[in-house]
Short mmCIF file of C-alpha atoms in Angstrom, two decimals:
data_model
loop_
_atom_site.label_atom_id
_atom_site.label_comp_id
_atom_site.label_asym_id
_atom_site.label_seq_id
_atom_site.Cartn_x
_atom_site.Cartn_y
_atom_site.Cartn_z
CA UNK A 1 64.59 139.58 48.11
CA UNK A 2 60.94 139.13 49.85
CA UNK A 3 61.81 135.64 50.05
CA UNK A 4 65.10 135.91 52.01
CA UNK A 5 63.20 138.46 54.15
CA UNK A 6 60.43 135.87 55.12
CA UNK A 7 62.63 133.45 55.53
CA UNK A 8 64.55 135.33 58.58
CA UNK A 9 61.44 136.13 60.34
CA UNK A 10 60.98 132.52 60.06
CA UNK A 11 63.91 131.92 61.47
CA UNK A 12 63.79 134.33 63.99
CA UNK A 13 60.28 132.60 64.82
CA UNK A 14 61.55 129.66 64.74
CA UNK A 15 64.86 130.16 67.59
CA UNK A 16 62.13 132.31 69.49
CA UNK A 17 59.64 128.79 69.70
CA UNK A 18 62.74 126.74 70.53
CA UNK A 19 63.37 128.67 74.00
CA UNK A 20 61.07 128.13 76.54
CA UNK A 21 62.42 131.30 78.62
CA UNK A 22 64.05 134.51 77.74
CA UNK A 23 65.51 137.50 80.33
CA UNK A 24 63.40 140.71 79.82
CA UNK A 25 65.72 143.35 79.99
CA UNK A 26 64.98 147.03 81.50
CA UNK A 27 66.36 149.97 82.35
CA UNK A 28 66.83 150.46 86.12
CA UNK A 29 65.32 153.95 87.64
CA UNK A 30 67.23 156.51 88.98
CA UNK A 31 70.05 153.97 88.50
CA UNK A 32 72.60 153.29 84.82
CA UNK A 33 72.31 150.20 85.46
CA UNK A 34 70.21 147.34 83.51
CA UNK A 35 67.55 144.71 84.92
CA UNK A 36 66.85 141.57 83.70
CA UNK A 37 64.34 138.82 85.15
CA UNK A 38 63.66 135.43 83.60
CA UNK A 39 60.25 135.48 81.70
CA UNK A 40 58.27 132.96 79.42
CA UNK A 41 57.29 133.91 76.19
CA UNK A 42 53.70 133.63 75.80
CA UNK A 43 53.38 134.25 72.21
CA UNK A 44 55.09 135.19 69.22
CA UNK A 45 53.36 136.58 66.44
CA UNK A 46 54.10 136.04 62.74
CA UNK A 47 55.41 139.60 62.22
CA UNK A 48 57.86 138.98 65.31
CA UNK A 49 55.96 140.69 68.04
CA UNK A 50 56.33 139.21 71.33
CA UNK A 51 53.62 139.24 74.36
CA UNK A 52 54.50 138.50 78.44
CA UNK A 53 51.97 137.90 80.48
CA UNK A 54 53.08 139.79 83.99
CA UNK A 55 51.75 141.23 87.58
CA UNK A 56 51.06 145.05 87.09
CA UNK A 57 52.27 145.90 90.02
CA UNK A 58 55.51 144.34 89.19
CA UNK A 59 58.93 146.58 89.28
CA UNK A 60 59.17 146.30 85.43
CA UNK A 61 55.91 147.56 84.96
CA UNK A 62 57.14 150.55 86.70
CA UNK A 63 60.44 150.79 84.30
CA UNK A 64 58.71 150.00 81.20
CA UNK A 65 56.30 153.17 81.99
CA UNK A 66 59.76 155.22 82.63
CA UNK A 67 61.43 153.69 79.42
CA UNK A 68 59.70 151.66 76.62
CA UNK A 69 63.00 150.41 75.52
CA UNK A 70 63.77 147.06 76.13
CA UNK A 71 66.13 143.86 74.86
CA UNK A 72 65.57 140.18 75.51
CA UNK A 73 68.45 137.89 75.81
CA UNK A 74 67.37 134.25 74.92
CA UNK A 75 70.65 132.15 75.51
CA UNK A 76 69.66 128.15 75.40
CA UNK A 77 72.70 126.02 75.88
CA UNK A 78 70.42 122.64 75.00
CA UNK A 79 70.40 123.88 71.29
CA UNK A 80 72.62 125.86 71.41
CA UNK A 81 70.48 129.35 70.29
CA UNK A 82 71.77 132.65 71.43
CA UNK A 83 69.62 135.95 70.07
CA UNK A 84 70.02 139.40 71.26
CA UNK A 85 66.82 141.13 70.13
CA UNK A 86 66.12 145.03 70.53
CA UNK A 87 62.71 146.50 71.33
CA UNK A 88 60.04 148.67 72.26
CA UNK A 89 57.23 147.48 74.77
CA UNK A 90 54.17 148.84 75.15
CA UNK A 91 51.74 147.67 78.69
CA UNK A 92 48.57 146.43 77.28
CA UNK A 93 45.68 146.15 79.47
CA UNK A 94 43.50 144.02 77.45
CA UNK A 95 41.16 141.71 78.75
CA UNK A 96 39.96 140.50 75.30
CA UNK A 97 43.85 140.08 74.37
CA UNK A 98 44.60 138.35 77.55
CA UNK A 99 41.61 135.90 76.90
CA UNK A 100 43.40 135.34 73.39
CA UNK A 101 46.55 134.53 74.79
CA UNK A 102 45.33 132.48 77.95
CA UNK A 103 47.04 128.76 78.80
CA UNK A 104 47.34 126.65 81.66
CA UNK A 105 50.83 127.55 82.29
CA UNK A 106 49.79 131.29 82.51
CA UNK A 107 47.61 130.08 84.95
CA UNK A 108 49.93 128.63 87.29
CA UNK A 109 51.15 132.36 87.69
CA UNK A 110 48.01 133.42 87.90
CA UNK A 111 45.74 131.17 89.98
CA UNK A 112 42.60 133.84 90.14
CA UNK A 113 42.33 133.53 86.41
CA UNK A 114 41.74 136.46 83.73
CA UNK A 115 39.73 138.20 86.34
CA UNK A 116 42.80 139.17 88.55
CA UNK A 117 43.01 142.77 88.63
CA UNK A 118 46.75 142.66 89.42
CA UNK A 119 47.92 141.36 85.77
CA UNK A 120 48.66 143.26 82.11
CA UNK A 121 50.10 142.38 78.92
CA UNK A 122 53.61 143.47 77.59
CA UNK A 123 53.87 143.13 74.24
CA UNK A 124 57.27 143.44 72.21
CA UNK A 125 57.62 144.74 68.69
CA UNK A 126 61.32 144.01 68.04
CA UNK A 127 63.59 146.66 66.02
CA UNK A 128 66.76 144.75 65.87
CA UNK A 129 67.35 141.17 66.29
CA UNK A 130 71.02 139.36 66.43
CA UNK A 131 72.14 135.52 66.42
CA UNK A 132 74.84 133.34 67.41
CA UNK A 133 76.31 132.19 64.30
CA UNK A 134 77.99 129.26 64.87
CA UNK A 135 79.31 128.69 62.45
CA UNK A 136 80.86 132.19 62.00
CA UNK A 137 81.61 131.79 65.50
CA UNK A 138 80.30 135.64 65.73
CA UNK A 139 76.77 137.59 66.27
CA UNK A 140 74.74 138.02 63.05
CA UNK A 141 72.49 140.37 62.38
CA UNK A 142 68.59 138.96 61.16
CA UNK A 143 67.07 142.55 60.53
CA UNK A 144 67.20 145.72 61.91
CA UNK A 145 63.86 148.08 61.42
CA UNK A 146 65.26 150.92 62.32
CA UNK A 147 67.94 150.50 59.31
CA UNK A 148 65.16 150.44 57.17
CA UNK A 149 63.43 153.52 58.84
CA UNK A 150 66.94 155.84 58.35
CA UNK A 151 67.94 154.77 54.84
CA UNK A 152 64.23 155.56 53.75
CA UNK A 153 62.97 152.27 53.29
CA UNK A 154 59.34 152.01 54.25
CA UNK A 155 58.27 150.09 57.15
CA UNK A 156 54.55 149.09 58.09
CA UNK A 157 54.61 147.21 62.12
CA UNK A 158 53.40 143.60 60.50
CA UNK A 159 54.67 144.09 57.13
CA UNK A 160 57.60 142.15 57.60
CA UNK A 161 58.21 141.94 53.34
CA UNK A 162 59.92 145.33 53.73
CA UNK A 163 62.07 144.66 56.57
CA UNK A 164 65.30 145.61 55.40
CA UNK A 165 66.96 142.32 56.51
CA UNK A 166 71.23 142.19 56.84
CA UNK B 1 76.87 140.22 109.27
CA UNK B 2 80.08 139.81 107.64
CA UNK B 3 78.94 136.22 108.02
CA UNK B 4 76.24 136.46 105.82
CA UNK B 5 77.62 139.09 104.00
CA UNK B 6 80.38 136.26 102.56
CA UNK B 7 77.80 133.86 102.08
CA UNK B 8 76.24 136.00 99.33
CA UNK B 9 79.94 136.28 97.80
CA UNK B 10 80.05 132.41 97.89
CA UNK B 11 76.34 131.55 96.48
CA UNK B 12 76.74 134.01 93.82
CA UNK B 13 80.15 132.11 92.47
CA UNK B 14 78.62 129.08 93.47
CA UNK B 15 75.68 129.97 91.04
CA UNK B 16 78.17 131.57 88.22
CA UNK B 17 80.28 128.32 88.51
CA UNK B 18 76.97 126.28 87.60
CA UNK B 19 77.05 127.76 84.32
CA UNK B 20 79.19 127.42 81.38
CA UNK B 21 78.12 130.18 79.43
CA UNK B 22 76.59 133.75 79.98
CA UNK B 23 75.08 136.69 77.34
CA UNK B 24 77.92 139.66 77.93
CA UNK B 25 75.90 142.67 77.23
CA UNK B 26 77.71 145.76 76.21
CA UNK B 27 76.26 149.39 74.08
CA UNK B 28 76.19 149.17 70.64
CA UNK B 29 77.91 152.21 69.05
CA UNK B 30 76.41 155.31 67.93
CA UNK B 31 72.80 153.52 68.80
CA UNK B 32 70.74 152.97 71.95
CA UNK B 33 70.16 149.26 71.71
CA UNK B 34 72.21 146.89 73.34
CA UNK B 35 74.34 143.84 72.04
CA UNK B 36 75.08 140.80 73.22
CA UNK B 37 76.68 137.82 72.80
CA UNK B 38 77.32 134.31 74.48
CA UNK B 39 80.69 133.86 76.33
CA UNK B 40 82.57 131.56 78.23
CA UNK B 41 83.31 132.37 81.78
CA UNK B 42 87.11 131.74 82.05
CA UNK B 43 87.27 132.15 85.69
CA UNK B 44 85.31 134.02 88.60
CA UNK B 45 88.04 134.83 91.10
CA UNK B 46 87.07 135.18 95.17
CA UNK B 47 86.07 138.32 95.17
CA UNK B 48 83.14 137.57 92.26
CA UNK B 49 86.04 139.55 89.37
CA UNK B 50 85.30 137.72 86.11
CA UNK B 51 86.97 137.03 83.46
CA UNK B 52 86.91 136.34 79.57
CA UNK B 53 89.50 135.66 76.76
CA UNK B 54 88.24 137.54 73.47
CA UNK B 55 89.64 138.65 69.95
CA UNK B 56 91.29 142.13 70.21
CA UNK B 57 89.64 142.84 66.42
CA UNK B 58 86.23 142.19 67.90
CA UNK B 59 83.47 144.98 68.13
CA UNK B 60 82.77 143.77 71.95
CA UNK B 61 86.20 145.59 72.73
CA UNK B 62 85.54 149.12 70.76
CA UNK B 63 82.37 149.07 72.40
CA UNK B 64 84.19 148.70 75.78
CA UNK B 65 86.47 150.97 74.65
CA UNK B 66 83.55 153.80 74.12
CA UNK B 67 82.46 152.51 77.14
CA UNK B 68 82.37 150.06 80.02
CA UNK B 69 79.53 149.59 81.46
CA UNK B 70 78.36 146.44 81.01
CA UNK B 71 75.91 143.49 81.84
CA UNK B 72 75.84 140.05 82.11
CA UNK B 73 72.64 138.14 81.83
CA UNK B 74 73.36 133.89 82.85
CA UNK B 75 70.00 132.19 82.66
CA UNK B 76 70.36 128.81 82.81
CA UNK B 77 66.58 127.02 82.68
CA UNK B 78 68.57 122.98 83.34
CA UNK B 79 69.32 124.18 86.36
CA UNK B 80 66.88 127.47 87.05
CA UNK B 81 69.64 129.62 87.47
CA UNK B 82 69.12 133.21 86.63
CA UNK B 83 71.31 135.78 87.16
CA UNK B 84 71.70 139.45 86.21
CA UNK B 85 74.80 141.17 87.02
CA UNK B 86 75.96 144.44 86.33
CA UNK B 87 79.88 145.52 86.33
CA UNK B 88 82.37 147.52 85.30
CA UNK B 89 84.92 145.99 82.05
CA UNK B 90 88.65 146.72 81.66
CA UNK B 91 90.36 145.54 78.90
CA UNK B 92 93.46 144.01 80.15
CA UNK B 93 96.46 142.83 77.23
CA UNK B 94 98.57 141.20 80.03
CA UNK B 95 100.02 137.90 78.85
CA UNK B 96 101.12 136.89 82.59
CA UNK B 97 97.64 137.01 83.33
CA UNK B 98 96.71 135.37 80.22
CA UNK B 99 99.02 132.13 80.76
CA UNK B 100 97.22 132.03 84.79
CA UNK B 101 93.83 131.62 83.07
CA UNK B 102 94.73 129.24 80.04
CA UNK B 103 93.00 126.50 79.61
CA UNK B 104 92.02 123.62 76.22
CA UNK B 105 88.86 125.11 76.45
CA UNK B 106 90.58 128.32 75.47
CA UNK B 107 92.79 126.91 73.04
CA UNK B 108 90.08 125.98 70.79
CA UNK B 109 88.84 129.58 70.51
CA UNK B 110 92.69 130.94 69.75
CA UNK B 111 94.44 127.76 68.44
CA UNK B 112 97.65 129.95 68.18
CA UNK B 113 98.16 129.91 71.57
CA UNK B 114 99.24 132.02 74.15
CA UNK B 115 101.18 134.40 70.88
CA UNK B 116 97.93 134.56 69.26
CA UNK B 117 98.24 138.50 68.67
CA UNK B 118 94.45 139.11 68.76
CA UNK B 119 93.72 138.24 71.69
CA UNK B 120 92.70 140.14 74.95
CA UNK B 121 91.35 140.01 78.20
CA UNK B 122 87.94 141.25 79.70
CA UNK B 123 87.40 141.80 83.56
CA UNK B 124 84.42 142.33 84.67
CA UNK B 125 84.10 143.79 88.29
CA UNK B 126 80.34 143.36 89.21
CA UNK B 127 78.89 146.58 91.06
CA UNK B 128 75.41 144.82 91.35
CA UNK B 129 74.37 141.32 91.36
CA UNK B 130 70.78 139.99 91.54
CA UNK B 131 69.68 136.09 90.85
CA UNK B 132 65.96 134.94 90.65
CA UNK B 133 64.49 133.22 93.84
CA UNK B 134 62.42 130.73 92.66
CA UNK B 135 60.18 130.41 95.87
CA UNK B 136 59.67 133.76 95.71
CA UNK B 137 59.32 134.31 92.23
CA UNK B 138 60.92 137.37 92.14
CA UNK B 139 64.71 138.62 91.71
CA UNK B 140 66.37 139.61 94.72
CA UNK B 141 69.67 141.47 95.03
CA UNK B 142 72.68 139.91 96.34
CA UNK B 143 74.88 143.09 96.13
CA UNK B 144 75.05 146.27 95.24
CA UNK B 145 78.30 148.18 95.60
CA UNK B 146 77.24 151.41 94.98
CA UNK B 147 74.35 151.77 97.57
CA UNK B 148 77.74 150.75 100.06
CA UNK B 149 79.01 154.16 98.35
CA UNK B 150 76.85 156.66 98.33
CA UNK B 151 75.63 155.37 101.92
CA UNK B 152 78.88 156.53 102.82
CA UNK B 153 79.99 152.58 103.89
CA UNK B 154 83.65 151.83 103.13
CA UNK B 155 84.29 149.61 99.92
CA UNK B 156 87.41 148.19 98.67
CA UNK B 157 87.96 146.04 95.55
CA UNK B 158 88.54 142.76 96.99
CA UNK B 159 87.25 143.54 100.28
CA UNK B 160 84.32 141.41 100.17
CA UNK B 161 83.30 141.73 103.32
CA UNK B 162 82.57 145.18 103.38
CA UNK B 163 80.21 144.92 100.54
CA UNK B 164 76.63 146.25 101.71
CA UNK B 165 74.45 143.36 101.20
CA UNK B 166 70.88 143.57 100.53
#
């Protein structure tokens, strides 16, 4: 079974690399509607976490404080990868974190460097991620932590072996 | 201002046009996440209504059924097109309509035609439209149909022009 696990977090991994640019989606405030902004993925870990590099005084810093639930629609017609993914964010202000994840493309956002006092981390530990099948023609699940959490299944964040994948 | 008030009509089909596909966001049942999946716009009328062919049997429709309110997230990085949009669906089993919208492209999704038995519509009526303005790197509303109502402005379905801007 561990195999199979691993090898949709691969996958996952994998499609995630592949895209260049994802919409972050949020809850609107005071509002039922959603938000959604085009954002490039700065990094994604081998357990599936995601990190976004992002102003802090940005409108979905503000939502994210309001509601930590978020989902990120990758949809890349080139090669044809479509994932739905389901998570919780958390706003890290980091400066040894954002020194980690640092590029040249990050700076192009950010032309004052790591010492701008206007920028924070959102990092992304996915719950439930779906895929375009293809060849199914229809959305497939790759694993769903919070399955695993309700039918009693342990789950460590970065033990991705116990994943209970569908 | 109706002036510019059709213009953003016009660049937001103009922009929905550009791209073939889109993520149609609906709630997954009995859960808070979200799901998603990629879909072909079959048509955008004048008055920014959209519409989709789909499989009756498919969960999109009971989660439209439990409820519509939806989202549609187009991000299209070959041309730098992003758009979220934000609507109401209706599930419409009219095979008049069907036969206006049919197309080959269709045909390959529901090779029994137009008697196919599992097949419905979607129509989306967008409440609240914003794209991403590259120059100033931030999204930026196009509509919103329900600040026009509870400002107390007049707003009929189809009556574009009356749609407060923003």
């Amino acid at each position: 079974m561990k195999e199979i696990e691993n090898q949709n977090i691969e996958k996952f991994i994998a499609m995630v690399k592949d895209s260049n640019v994802c919409m972050l989606i949020t809850s609107e405030k005071n509002s039922e509607n959603l938000s959604g902004r085009p954002m490039g993925i700065n990094k994604i870990e081998e357990d599936g976490t995601m990190w976004f590099f992002t102003k802090a005084s940005s409108y979905k810093v503000e939502e994210i404080e309001e509601s930590r639930k978020v989902s990120i629609a990758i949809s890349n017609e080139s090669n044809q990868n479509y994932l739905m993914i389901n998570g919780t964010a958390t706003l890290v202000n980091d400066k040894a974190k954002m020194k980690e994840l640092w590029s040249s493309i990050v700076k192009a956002w950010f032309p004052l460097g790591l010492e701008d006092p206007d920028m924070t981390l959102i990092k992304v530990v996915p719950n439930e991620v779906n895929y375009w099948d293809s060849s199914s023609s229809t959305m497939v699940m790759l694993f769903n932590v919070i399955k695993a959490i309700v039918t009693g299944k342990e789950y460590e964040e970065g033990e991705h072996g116990k994943i209970d994948f569908q």
